[in-house]
Amino acid sequence: MKIDFEHGQAAHCESGVTSNLLKKISNGKITEPLAFGIGAGLFFVYVPLIKINNGPAIAFRSMPGFIFNRTCKSLGIPVVQKKFSSKEKAEAALMESLEAGQPVGAQVGVYYLSYFPKEYRFHFNAHNLIVFGKEDDNYLISDPIMEHATTLTSYELERVRFAKGALAPKGQLYYPGNQKQITDYQIRQAIKSGIKKNAFNMISIPGPFAGVSGIRYTGRKIKAWRDKLGLKTAGLYLAQLVRMQEEIGTGGGGFRYIYAAFLQQANDYLPNADLLKASEMFTQSGDLWRTAAVQAAGIYKGRIGSQEDFNVMGDYLLQIAEIEKKAFTILKNIKW
């Protein structure tokens, strides 16, 4: 049993899954950058009281599931989304969808994905892939970060669908609720909605921990980490930042590049010089995030570690915060 489905590689799992699930009904127009931007995927949050892998919780994107749900909602597409307490019911629902010819998105844990190299397997339960068929005991898998489609046995798929721990997927599956063709008008309206939502999340969301304020707050905290935490723990915290930025999804820099590409593609539907201006600024921000990652890596690997090195690291984030604030302010003030 194999559904007529075209695998597509992407930079990030959820935006890639969203684009691939909507490919047929959009005639390929909903690219990964459009899915990411319409879904208001760009974000930042630093939560020092919550620890993940012995470091503070840091995220560079919206919560898992938001990109798919927001993209579909903005395009006027109903979403079917299910979680399960029973593994048997989860597999039955999956098979029912496949037999109906519907490929499904699934949230899974990374640690037991057998086709991942061992060095990329860690306890992270918000990875996304598509199941598009079954041959004997092997489910056909489209994982957008892989070059080609692959397979998982029934046991392997069940294991990752019911991984334990934070963000436990609970067998979650999801897919668009209808197959009506998406129009250019819907895409234009969805682009406007996505930009408005992302601008609010980054420059108007209350509190010091999220959005541009969160980037600025983290930059200032980094400058104090060496004295407050000691060099070893401070280095581990920076390692956590780099792990969340560069290893989980496409992270801080990569997400900024995707958003820059989104604004360029948005300009094709809604020509506006401010979209291109903001796109250039997000590319600049992405470059700075990558530069900051190199600085952080130098500290936690012990090549550098003076207070001045921490100050430089913090200043990178302060520069990023200013660039992203200006870019989103430009986008917020566009008169459509």
mmCIF file with all atom_site columns, C-alpha atoms in Angstrom, residues 5-9 16-31 142 176 179 181-182:
data_model
loop_
_atom_site.group_PDB
_atom_site.id
_atom_site.type_symbol
_atom_site.label_atom_id
_atom_site.label_alt_id
_atom_site.label_comp_id
_atom_site.label_asym_id
_atom_site.label_entity_id
_atom_site.label_seq_id
_atom_site.pdbx_PDB_ins_code
_atom_site.Cartn_x
_atom_site.Cartn_y
_atom_site.Cartn_z
_atom_site.occupancy
_atom_site.B_iso_or_equiv
_atom_site.pdbx_formal_charge
_atom_site.auth_seq_id
_atom_site.auth_comp_id
_atom_site.auth_asym_id
_atom_site.auth_atom_id
_atom_site.pdbx_PDB_model_num
ATOM 1  C CA . PHE A 1 5   ? 3.169  11.114 -2.645 1.00 0.00 ? 5   PHE A CA 1
ATOM 2  C CA . GLU A 1 6   ? 6.300  13.063 -3.578 1.00 0.00 ? 6   GLU A CA 1
ATOM 3  C CA . HIS A 1 7   ? 9.039  13.267 -0.950 1.00 0.00 ? 7   HIS A CA 1
ATOM 4  C CA . GLY A 1 8   ? 10.697 16.665 -0.631 1.00 0.00 ? 8   GLY A CA 1
ATOM 5  C CA . GLN A 1 9   ? 13.798 17.537 1.383  1.00 0.00 ? 9   GLN A CA 1
ATOM 6  C CA . GLY A 1 16  ? 8.990  20.747 5.492  1.00 0.00 ? 16  GLY A CA 1
ATOM 7  C CA . VAL A 1 17  ? 6.168  18.423 6.532  1.00 0.00 ? 17  VAL A CA 1
ATOM 8  C CA . THR A 1 18  ? 3.662  21.280 6.182  1.00 0.00 ? 18  THR A CA 1
ATOM 9  C CA . SER A 1 19  ? 4.877  22.123 2.688  1.00 0.00 ? 19  SER A CA 1
ATOM 10 C CA . ASN A 1 20  ? 4.874  18.474 1.615  1.00 0.00 ? 20  ASN A CA 1
ATOM 11 C CA . LEU A 1 21  ? 1.382  17.778 2.999  1.00 0.00 ? 21  LEU A CA 1
ATOM 12 C CA . LEU A 1 22  ? 0.030  20.851 1.174  1.00 0.00 ? 22  LEU A CA 1
ATOM 13 C CA . LYS A 1 23  ? 2.016  20.297 -2.030 1.00 0.00 ? 23  LYS A CA 1
ATOM 14 C CA . LYS A 1 24  ? -0.735 18.553 -3.954 1.00 0.00 ? 24  LYS A CA 1
ATOM 15 C CA . ILE A 1 25  ? -3.536 21.002 -3.147 1.00 0.00 ? 25  ILE A CA 1
ATOM 16 C CA . SER A 1 26  ? -1.324 24.042 -3.744 1.00 0.00 ? 26  SER A CA 1
ATOM 17 C CA . ASN A 1 27  ? 0.298  22.800 -6.964 1.00 0.00 ? 27  ASN A CA 1
ATOM 18 C CA . GLY A 1 28  ? 3.614  23.107 -5.142 1.00 0.00 ? 28  GLY A CA 1
ATOM 19 C CA . LYS A 1 29  ? 3.099  26.801 -4.342 1.00 0.00 ? 29  LYS A CA 1
ATOM 20 C CA . ILE A 1 30  ? 3.317  26.389 -0.568 1.00 0.00 ? 30  ILE A CA 1
ATOM 21 C CA . THR A 1 31  ? 7.085  26.118 -0.325 1.00 0.00 ? 31  THR A CA 1
ATOM 22 C CA . SER A 1 142 ? 9.103  10.911 4.260  1.00 0.00 ? 142 SER A CA 1
ATOM 23 C CA . PRO A 1 176 ? -5.228 18.761 6.204  1.00 0.00 ? 176 PRO A CA 1
ATOM 24 C CA . GLN A 1 179 ? -8.321 18.575 -0.494 1.00 0.00 ? 179 GLN A CA 1
ATOM 25 C CA . GLN A 1 181 ? -7.195 23.646 -4.233 1.00 0.00 ? 181 GLN A CA 1
ATOM 26 C CA . ILE A 1 182 ? -5.469 26.626 -2.607 1.00 0.00 ? 182 ILE A CA 1
#
